[in-house]
XYZ file of C-alpha atoms in Angstrom:
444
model
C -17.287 -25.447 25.638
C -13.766 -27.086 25.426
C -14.321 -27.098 21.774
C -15.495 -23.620 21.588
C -12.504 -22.572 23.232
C -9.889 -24.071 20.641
C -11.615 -23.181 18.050
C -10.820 -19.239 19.261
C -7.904 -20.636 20.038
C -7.370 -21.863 16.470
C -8.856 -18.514 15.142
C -6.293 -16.459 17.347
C -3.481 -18.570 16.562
C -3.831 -17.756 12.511
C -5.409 -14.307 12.722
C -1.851 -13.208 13.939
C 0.165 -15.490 11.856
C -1.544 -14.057 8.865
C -1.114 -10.695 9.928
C 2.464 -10.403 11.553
C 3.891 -11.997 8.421
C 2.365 -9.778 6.233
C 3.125 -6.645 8.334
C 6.670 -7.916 7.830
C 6.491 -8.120 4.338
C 4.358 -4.786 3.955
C 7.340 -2.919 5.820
C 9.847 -4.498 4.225
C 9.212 -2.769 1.249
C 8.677 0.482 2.727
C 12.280 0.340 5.030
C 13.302 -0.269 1.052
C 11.914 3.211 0.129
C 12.899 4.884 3.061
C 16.770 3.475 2.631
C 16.205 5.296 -1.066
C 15.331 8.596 0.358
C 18.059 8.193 3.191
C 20.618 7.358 0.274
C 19.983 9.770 -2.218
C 19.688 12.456 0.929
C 23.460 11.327 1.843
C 24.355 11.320 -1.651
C 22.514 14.108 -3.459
C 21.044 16.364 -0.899
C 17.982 18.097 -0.672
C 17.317 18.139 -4.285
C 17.445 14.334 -4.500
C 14.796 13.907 -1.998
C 12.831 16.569 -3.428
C 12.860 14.596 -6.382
C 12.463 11.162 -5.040
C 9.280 12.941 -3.118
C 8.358 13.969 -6.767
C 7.906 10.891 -8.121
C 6.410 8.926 -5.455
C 2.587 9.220 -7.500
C 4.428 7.387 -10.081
C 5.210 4.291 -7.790
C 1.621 4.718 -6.266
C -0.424 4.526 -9.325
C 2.300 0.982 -10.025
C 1.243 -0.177 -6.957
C -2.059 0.327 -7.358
C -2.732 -1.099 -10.060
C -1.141 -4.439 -9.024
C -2.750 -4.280 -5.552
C -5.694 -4.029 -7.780
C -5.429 -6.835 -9.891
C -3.456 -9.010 -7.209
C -5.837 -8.332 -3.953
C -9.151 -7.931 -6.290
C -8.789 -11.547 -7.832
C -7.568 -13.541 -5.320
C -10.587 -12.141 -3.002
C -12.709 -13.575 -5.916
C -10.390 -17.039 -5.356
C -11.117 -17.111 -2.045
C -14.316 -16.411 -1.811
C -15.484 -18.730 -4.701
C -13.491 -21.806 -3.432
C -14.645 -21.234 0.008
C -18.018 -22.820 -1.552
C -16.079 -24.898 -3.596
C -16.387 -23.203 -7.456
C -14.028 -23.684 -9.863
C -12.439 -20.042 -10.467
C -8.972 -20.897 -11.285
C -8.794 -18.401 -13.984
C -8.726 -15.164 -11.740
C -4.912 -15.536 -11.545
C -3.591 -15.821 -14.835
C -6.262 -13.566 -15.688
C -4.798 -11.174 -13.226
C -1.289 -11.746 -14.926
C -2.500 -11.174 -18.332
C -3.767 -7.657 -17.330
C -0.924 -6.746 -15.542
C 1.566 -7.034 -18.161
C -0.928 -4.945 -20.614
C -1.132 -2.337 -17.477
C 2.835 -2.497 -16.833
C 3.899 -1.791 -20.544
C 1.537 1.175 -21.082
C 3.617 2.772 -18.032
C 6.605 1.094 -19.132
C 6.277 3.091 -22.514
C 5.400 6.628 -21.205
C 8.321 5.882 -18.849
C 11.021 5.347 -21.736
C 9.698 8.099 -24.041
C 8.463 11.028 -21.850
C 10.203 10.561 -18.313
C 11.103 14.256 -18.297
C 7.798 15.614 -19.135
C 5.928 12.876 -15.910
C 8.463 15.054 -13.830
C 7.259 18.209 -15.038
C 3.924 17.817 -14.817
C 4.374 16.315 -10.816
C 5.741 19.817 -10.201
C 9.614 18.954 -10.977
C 11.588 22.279 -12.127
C 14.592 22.130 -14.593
C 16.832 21.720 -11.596
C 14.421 18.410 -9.968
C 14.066 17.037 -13.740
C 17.978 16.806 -14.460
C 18.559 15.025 -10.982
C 15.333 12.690 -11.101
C 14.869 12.117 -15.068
C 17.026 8.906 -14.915
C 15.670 6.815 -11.778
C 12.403 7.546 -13.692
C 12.722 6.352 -16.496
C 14.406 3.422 -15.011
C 11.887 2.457 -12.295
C 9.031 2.974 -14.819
C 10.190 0.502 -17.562
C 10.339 -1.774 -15.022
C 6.456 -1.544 -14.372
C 5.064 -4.982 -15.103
C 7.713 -6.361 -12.659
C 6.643 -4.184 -9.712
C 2.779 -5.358 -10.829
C 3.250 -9.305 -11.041
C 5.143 -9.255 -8.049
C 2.228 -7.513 -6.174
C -0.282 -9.981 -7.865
C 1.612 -13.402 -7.206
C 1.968 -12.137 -3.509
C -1.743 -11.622 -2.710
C -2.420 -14.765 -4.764
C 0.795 -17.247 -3.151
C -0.881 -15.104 0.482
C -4.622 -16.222 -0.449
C -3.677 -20.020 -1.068
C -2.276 -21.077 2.171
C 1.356 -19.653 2.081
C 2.096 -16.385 3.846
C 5.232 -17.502 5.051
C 6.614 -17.600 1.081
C 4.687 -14.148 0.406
C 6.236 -12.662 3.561
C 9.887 -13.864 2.511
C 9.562 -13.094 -1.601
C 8.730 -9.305 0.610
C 11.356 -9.092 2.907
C 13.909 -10.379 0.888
C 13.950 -8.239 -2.248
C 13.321 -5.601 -0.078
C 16.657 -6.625 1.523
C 18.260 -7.090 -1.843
C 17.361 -3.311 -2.437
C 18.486 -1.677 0.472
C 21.934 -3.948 0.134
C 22.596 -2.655 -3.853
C 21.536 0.440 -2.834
C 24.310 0.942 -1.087
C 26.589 -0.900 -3.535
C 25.348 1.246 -6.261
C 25.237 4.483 -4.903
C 28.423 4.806 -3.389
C 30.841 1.706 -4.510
C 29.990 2.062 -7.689
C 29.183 6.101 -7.263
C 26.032 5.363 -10.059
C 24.115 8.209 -8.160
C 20.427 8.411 -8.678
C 20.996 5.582 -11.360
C 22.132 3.435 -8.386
C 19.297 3.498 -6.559
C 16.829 2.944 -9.417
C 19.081 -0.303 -10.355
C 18.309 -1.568 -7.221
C 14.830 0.027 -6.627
C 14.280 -2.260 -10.423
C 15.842 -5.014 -9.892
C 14.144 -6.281 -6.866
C 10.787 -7.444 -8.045
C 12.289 -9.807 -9.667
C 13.773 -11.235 -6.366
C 10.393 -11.370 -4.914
C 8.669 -12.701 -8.101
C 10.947 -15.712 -7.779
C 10.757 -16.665 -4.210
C 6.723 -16.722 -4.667
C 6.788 -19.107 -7.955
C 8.224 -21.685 -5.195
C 4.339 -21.471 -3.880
C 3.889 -24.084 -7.066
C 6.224 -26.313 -6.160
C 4.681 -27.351 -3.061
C 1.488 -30.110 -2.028
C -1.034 -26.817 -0.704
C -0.907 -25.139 -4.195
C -4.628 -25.563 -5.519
C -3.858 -22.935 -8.241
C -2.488 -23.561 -11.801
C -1.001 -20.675 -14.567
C -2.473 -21.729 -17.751
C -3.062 -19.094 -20.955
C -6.406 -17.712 -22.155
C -7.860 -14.912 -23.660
C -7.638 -12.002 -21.330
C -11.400 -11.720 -19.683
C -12.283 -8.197 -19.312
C -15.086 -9.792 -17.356
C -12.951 -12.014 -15.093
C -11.027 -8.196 -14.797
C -14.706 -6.135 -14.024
C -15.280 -8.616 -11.343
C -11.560 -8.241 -9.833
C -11.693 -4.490 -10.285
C -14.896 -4.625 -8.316
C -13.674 -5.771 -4.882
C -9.785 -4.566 -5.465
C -11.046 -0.963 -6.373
C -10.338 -0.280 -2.501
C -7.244 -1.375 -2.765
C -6.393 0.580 -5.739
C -7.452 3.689 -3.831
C -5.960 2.740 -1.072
C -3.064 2.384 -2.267
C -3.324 5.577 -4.932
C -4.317 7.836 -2.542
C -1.462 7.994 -0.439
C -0.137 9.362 -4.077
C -2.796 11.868 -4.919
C -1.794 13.195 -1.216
C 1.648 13.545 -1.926
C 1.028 15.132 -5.413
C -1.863 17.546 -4.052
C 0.541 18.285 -0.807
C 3.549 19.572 -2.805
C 1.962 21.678 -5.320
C 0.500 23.517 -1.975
C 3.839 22.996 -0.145
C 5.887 24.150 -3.165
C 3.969 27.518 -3.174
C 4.314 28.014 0.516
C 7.778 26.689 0.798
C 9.458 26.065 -2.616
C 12.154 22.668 -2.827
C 12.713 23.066 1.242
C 9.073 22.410 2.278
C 8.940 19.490 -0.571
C 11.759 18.203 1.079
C 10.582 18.106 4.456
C 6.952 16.308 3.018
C 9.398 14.084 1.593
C 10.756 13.032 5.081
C 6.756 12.900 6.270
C 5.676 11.067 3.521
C 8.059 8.209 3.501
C 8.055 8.341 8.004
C 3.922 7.863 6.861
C 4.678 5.117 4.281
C 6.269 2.588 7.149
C 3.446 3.709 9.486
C 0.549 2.578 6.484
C 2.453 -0.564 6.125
C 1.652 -1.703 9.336
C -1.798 -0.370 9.464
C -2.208 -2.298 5.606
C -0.739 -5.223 6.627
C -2.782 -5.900 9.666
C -5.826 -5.033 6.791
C -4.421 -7.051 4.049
C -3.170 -10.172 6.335
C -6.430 -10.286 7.800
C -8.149 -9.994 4.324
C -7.364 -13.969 3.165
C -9.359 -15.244 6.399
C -12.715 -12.816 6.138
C -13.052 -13.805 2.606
C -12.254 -17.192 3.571
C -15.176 -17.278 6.291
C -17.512 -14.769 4.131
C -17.498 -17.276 1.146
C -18.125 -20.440 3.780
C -21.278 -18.316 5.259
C -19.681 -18.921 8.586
C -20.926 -15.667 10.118
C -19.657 -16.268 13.710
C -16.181 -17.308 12.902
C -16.456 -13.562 10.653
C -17.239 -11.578 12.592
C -14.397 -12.578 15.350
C -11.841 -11.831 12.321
C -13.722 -8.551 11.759
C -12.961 -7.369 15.978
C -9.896 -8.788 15.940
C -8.791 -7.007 13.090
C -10.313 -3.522 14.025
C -9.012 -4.118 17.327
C -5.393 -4.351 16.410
C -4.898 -1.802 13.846
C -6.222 0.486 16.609
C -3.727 -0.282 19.206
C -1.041 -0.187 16.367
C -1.831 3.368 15.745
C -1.867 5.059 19.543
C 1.681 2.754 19.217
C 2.337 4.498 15.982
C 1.508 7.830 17.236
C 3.397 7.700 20.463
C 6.423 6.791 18.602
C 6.150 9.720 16.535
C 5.659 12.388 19.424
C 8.518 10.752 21.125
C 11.020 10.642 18.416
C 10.324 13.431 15.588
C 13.303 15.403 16.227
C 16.309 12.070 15.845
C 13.820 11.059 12.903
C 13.884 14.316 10.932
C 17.411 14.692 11.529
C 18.274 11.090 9.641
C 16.915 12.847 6.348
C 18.925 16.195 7.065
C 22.229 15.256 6.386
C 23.212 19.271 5.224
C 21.446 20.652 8.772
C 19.254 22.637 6.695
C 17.401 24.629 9.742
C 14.481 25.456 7.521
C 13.914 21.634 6.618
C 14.317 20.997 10.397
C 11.268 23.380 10.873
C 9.190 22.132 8.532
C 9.242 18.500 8.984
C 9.118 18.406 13.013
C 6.008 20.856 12.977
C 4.483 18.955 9.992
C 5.713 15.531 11.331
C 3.154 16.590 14.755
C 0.011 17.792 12.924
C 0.155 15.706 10.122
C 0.224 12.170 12.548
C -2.523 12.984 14.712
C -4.358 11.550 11.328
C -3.004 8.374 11.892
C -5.169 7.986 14.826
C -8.016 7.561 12.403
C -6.563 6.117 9.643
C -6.028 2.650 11.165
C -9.496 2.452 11.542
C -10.390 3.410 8.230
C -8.174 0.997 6.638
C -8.786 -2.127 8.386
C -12.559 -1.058 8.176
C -12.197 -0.735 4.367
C -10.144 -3.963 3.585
C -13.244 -6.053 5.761
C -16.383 -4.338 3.704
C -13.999 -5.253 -0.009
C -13.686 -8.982 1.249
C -16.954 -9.172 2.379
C -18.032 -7.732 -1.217
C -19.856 -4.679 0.184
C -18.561 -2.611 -2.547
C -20.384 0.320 -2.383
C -19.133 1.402 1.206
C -14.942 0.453 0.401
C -15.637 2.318 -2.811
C -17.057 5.514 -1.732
C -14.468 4.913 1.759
C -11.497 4.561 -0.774
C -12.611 7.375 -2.388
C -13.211 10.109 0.561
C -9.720 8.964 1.755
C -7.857 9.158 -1.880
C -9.850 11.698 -3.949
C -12.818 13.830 -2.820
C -12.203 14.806 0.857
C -8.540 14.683 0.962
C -8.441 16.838 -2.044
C -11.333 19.407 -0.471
C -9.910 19.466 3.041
C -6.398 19.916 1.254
C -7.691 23.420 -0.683
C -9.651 24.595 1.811
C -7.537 24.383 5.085
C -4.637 25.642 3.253
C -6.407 28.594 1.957
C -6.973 29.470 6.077
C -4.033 27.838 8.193
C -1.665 28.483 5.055
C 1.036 25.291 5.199
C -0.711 23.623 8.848
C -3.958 23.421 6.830
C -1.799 21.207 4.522
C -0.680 18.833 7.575
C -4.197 19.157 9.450
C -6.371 18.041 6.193
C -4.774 14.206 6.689
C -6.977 14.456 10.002
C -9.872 15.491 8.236
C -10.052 13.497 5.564
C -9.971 10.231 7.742
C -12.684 11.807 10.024
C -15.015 12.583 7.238
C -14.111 9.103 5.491
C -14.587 7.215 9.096
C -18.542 7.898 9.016
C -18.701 6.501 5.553
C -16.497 2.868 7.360
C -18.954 2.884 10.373
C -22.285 3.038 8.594
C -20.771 0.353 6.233
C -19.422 -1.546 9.171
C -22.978 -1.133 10.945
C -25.103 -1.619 7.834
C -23.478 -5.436 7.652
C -24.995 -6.553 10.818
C -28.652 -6.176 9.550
C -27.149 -7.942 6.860
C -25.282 -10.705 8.735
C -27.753 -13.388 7.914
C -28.209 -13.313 4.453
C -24.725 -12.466 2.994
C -24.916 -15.243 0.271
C -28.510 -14.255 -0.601
């Protein structure tokens, strides 16, 4: 019994080291994006958020991609040296790929940044204000990719603590030559994509110190890239990619509607949502993604009890973290809204504080959904994160977008994030039900 109640204790004790750390390094960088759009709002106006809001499908699909790569592999690491398999080669592997991925974007970004604008909606007005920080933040692609990758990887081999800090403190570095560039140096727009660029490389550097230390088990090393090494990675990172995607298919789906019931103004005031939304995921994804190292961890050993405690755990905190969440919006929309609306533009104020109270009531859903879909990736059940991902990031936000718009007009808009993570929630349950008739015989 005594040792029974250690071991929980043990369990307890690195469940929420895991997942505080990576919270912290999950907000970090979204405090970064949100100093961008506070920034360029002080600095530009409403047209520089507009455009910042914009291009935010641009950083998704970058951060997708290396969430990908980075979460998809190392699950594979983990879960093949939890019964002791040599599989080494899912990092550089990982690497490999995420240059090639990085300098297709890289390219489009130098040659046709104007054009990427255009076709996210940007007008003549949006594309002269936003056509630089594009072009900037997208050559810098295969930065904002390995950095991604060597965190879930430094993260998956023992070391949150180093994955947390490379986080926090390029984050920090960006928010600190944000301000440096945008208004001692008065570089505008180019300021904050300087800093926005630069800071990968921060984090990149603090994580290669993983590889210095005694509890590294993982070695870089060239080969050929595997594109079945990369199948395999895309198989249990897909999730992630969706995950992570989605919240950029939203934002482009939400202001073509919002532009056509609001023009620039309404984009502008999604802007403020999206980015208030973007700190709320990051605590909702990094209670999913710190808990991720320690279900594949205990799926790979076969130790089903020890799982399944991660599993309520996990489920149990992102829920309490979004009533918290929601509560915090209710109470403190209006001081929140007002940060962003440095001109006292009484149409943004309208927009945002009515979309800031349907849109959130989503987020009582959502934490769910995302913990629920980070457990059935590490726990391979890839046909219920896939088809999860994909009701949250494609098909049902995309449905519920069109057709609630077409009857509430711009509330539809706000209301479909609620029914998108009701619809995808039966798809998590019946995943999340379906794996305890399966509980016994996950390595068959």
């Amino acid at each position: 019994m005594q040792s029974e109640k250690l071991k929980v204790k043990d369990l307890n004790k690195k469940f929420f080291a895991y997942v505080t750390q990576n919270i912290l390094g999950t907000m970090s960088i979204t405090i970064y994006i949100l100093a961008d759009a506070l920034f360029v709002s002080l600095a530009v106006g409403s047209n520089g958020l507009a455009a910042l809001n914009l291009i935010l499908p641009v950083f998704a699909l970058i951060f997708a991609i290396g969430e990908m790569l980075g979460i998809g592999s190392a699950i594979q690491f983990s879960i093949n040296k939890g019964v002791n398999k040599n599989e080494k080669a899912y990092l550089m592997n990982a690497v490999e790929w995420g240059v090639i991925f990085g300098m297709m974007i890289a390219v489009a970004g130098a040659m046709i940044p104007e054009k990427i604008i255009a076709i996210l909606g940007g007008n003549n007005d949006i594309i002269q204000i936003g056509v630089t920080y594009t072009r900037i933040c997208m050559i810098f692609a295969p930065f904002f990719i390995l950095t991604r990758i060597l965190n879930a990887f430094v993260r998956n081999d023992g070391s949150p603590s180093i994955a947390m800090a490379g986080t926090v403190i390029s984050s920090l570095f960006n928010i600190v030559f944000d301000y440096i560039f945008i208004f001692v140096c008065g570089w505008g727009m180019k300021g904050a994509a300087l800093a926005t660029a630069f800071s990968p490389i921060i984090g990149i550097s603090i994580c290669m110190l993983h590889w210095i230390m005694k509890r590294n088990t993982i070695k870089f090393g060239w080969h050929k890239p595997s594109v079945s090494l990369l199948i395999k990675s895309v198989r249990t990172g897909i999730s992630a990619f969706v995950g992570e995607i989605s919240q950029g298919i939203v934002t482009l789906i939400f202001n073509m509607l919002i532009l056509r019931f609001a023009g620039n103004v309404g984009v502008a005031a999604y802007g403020i949502i999206a980015n208030v939304s973007m700190l709320a995921f990051s605590v909702l994804n990094g209670i999913a993604q710190g808990s991720q190292p320690l279900v594949s961890s205990y799926y790979g050993k076969n130790d089903v009890s020890q799982l399944y405690k991660v599993r309520k755990l996990t489920l149990l905190t992102s829920g309490i973290a979004s009533i918290a969440i929601f509560i915090v919006i209710v109470l403190f929309a209006e001081p929140i809204v007002s940060i962003f609306n440095s001109e006292n533009n009484a149409d943004l104020m309208s927009y945002a504080m009515r979309g800031m109270y349907l849109y959130f009531i989503g987020i009582l859903v959502a934490g769910y959904n995302i913990s629920a879909t980070s457990i059935l990736s590490a726990v391979e059940s890839v046909k219920y994160a896939f088809w999860a991902s994909i009701s949250r990031g494609l098909l049902a936000v995309i449905i519920c977008a069109l057709v609630l718009s077409a009857l509430l007009g711009i509330d539809g808009v706000w209301l479909s994030f609620l029914a998108t993570e009701v619809i995808t929630a039966f798809i998590t349950f019946t995943g999340l039900k379906k794996l305890k008739i399966e509980k016994e015989v996950y390595r068959a």
